Coordinates of C-alpha atoms in Angstrom, one line a residue:
X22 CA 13.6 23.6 61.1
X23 CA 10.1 22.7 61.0
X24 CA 8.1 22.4 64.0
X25 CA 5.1 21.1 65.6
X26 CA 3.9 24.8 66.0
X27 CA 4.8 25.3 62.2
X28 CA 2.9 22.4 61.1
X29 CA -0.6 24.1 63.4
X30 CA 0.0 27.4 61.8
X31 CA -0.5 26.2 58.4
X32 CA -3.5 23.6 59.4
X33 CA -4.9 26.9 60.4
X34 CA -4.1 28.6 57.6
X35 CA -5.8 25.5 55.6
X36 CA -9.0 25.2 57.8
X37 CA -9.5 29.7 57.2
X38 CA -8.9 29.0 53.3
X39 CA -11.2 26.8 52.9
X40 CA -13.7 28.7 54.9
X41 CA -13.1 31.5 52.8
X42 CA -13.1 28.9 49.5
X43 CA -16.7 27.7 51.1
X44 CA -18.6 31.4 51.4
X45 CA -16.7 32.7 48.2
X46 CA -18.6 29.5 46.6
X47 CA -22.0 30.7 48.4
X48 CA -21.9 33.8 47.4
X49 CA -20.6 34.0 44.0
X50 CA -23.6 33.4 42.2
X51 CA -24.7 36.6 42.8
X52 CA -23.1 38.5 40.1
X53 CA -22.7 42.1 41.8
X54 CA -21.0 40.1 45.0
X55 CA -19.1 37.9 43.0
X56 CA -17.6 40.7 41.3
X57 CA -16.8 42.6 44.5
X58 CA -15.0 40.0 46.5
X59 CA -12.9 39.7 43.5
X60 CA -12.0 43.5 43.3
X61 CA -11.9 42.8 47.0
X62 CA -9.1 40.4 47.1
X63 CA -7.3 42.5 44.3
X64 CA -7.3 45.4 46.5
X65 CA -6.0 43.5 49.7
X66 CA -3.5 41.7 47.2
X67 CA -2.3 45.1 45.6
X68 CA -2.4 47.1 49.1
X69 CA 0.0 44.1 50.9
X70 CA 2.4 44.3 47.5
X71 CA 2.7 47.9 46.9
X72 CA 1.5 49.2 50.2
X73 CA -1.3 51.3 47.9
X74 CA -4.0 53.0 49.7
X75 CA -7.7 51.9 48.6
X76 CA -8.3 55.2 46.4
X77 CA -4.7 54.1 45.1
X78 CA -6.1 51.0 44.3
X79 CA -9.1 52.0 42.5
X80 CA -7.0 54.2 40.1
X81 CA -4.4 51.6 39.2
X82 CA -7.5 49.3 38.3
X83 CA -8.9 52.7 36.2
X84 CA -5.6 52.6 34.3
X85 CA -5.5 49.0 33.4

């Protein structure tokens, strides 16, 4: 059941995402930055799926 408690947790969640969404947007015109907060969040997205260490994450971009 949903509760008051679940309801602040994702309002928190919210408020950090959009901080996030509000310096990605700051910094993305700089090219080089741009591109690594986007190997970045692959990384942290592969490394949370697969449990792949960062070097393992570099080779499995390598490869595809």
């Amino acid at each position: 059941m949903l509760t008051p408690a679940h309801v602040e947790k994702v309002g928190e969640l919210l408020r950090e995402f959009k901080a996030f969404q509000a310096k990605f947007e700051e910094l993305k015109d700089d090219e080089f930055i741009h591109n690594k907060i986007l190997i970045d969040l692959l990384a942290d997205h592969l490394q949370a799926r697969k449990q792949l260490k960062p070097l393992e994450v570099i080779r499995y971009l390598d490869n595809n």
